Amino acid sequence: MLVTMNLPTPAQMRGRLAAFAAICGAQSRDRRGCFADGPLWHFDDWGGNWAELHHDGGGRVVMVGNDHEYSETYFGPFAQMFSEPETDLLAGAPQWWAPYAQQVIAGGERLGFVYGFDGAWWRADYDLYDGFESVGIPATDDAHCVDLISEFVKDAAGKPDPTAIEALIAADADVTVEHVVAVIGDKWNAAAGAAAARAFLAVEVA
């Protein structure tokens, strides 16, 4: 049995993730914080908490991730490692979810949640807190994304214009250098930021 999740669609998430990726890309050449790599959309908070969206084709998406402090779910070998009961994050899930979860485990990373999207978001049925909300991914709503970007750029640009950040989000990954400059001013590398955002256009979203 699967449980329906009240989350934005991947199409609604894209503009927010791309906006944050623009700021991360402008700040550093390193792949840190937020980026798109073909069908993979990645976010992490530089503190060990992360979430990734894997586009499986045909509008299907699998989101995996973990909060190393607050995820109470233990999946696969990590249940035994931490002497915790296992939560089957794939219980009742279609087979196309499994490779993305297994990829995380094979890479030695703990997995706190697995959600699948195919017209709606779903997860396995469990009662434990899986850590998704505390990961802080800026894809859930505009206000959180604006706050996260404002905090990120304050050392470079002072207090940014919220309207400029909202325009960056509204560009829905079709970001220009001018969009980025309006947020960060003449600091960092606005062209690299725009390129990082536009990488989210590589896949079609639903």
CSV table of N, CA and C in Angstrom, one decimal, residues 10-11 14 36-41 53-57 60-61 173 198-206:
chain,number,residue,atom,x,y,z
A,10,PRO,N,7.1,17.8,-10.0
A,10,PRO,CA,8.5,18.2,-10.5
A,10,PRO,C,8.5,19.5,-11.3
A,11,ALA,N,7.5,19.7,-12.1
A,11,ALA,CA,7.4,20.9,-12.9
A,11,ALA,C,7.3,22.2,-12.0
A,14,ARG,N,10.9,22.8,-10.4
A,14,ARG,CA,12.0,23.1,-11.2
A,14,ARG,C,12.5,24.5,-11.1
A,36,ALA,N,21.9,20.4,-11.6
A,36,ALA,CA,21.2,19.4,-12.5
A,36,ALA,C,22.3,18.8,-13.4
A,37,ASP,N,22.2,17.5,-13.5
A,37,ASP,CA,23.1,16.7,-14.4
A,37,ASP,C,22.3,15.7,-15.2
A,38,GLY,N,21.8,16.2,-16.4
A,38,GLY,CA,20.9,15.4,-17.2
A,38,GLY,C,19.6,15.1,-16.4
A,39,PRO,N,19.3,13.8,-16.2
A,39,PRO,CA,18.1,13.5,-15.5
A,39,PRO,C,18.1,13.6,-14.0
A,40,LEU,N,19.3,14.0,-13.5
A,40,LEU,CA,19.4,14.1,-12.0
A,40,LEU,C,19.4,15.5,-11.5
A,41,TRP,N,18.5,15.8,-10.5
A,41,TRP,CA,18.5,17.1,-9.9
A,41,TRP,C,18.9,16.8,-8.4
A,53,LEU,N,16.3,14.1,-7.2
A,53,LEU,CA,15.2,13.7,-8.0
A,53,LEU,C,15.8,13.1,-9.3
A,54,HIS,N,15.4,11.9,-9.5
A,54,HIS,CA,15.9,11.1,-10.7
A,54,HIS,C,14.7,11.0,-11.7
A,55,HIS,N,14.9,11.5,-12.9
A,55,HIS,CA,13.8,11.5,-13.9
A,55,HIS,C,14.0,10.2,-14.6
A,56,ASP,N,12.9,9.4,-14.6
A,56,ASP,CA,12.9,8.0,-15.1
A,56,ASP,C,12.3,7.9,-16.5
A,57,GLY,N,11.9,9.0,-17.1
A,57,GLY,CA,11.3,9.0,-18.4
A,57,GLY,C,9.8,9.0,-18.3
A,60,ARG,N,7.9,10.2,-15.1
A,60,ARG,CA,8.1,9.6,-13.8
A,60,ARG,C,9.4,10.1,-13.2
A,61,VAL,N,9.3,10.2,-11.8
A,61,VAL,CA,10.4,10.7,-11.1
A,61,VAL,C,10.5,10.0,-9.8
A,173,ALA,N,13.9,28.0,-14.8
A,173,ALA,CA,15.2,27.5,-15.3
A,173,ALA,C,15.6,28.2,-16.6
A,198,ARG,N,20.1,26.8,-16.2
A,198,ARG,CA,19.6,26.3,-17.5
A,198,ARG,C,19.8,24.8,-17.7
A,199,ALA,N,20.7,24.2,-16.9
A,199,ALA,CA,20.9,22.8,-17.0
A,199,ALA,C,19.6,22.0,-16.6
A,200,PHE,N,18.7,22.7,-15.8
A,200,PHE,CA,17.5,22.0,-15.4
A,200,PHE,C,16.5,21.9,-16.6
A,201,LEU,N,16.8,22.5,-17.7
A,201,LEU,CA,15.9,22.5,-18.9
A,201,LEU,C,16.2,21.2,-19.7
A,202,ALA,N,17.2,20.4,-19.3
A,202,ALA,CA,17.6,19.2,-20.1
A,202,ALA,C,16.5,18.1,-20.1
A,203,VAL,N,15.6,18.1,-19.1
A,203,VAL,CA,14.6,17.1,-19.1
A,203,VAL,C,13.2,17.7,-19.2
A,204,GLU,N,12.3,17.0,-19.8
A,204,GLU,CA,10.9,17.5,-19.8
A,204,GLU,C,10.3,17.1,-18.4
A,205,VAL,N,9.4,18.0,-17.9
A,205,VAL,CA,8.8,17.7,-16.6
A,205,VAL,C,7.3,17.8,-16.7
A,206,ALA,N,6.7,17.1,-15.7
A,206,ALA,CA,5.2,17.1,-15.7
A,206,ALA,C,4.7,17.7,-14.3
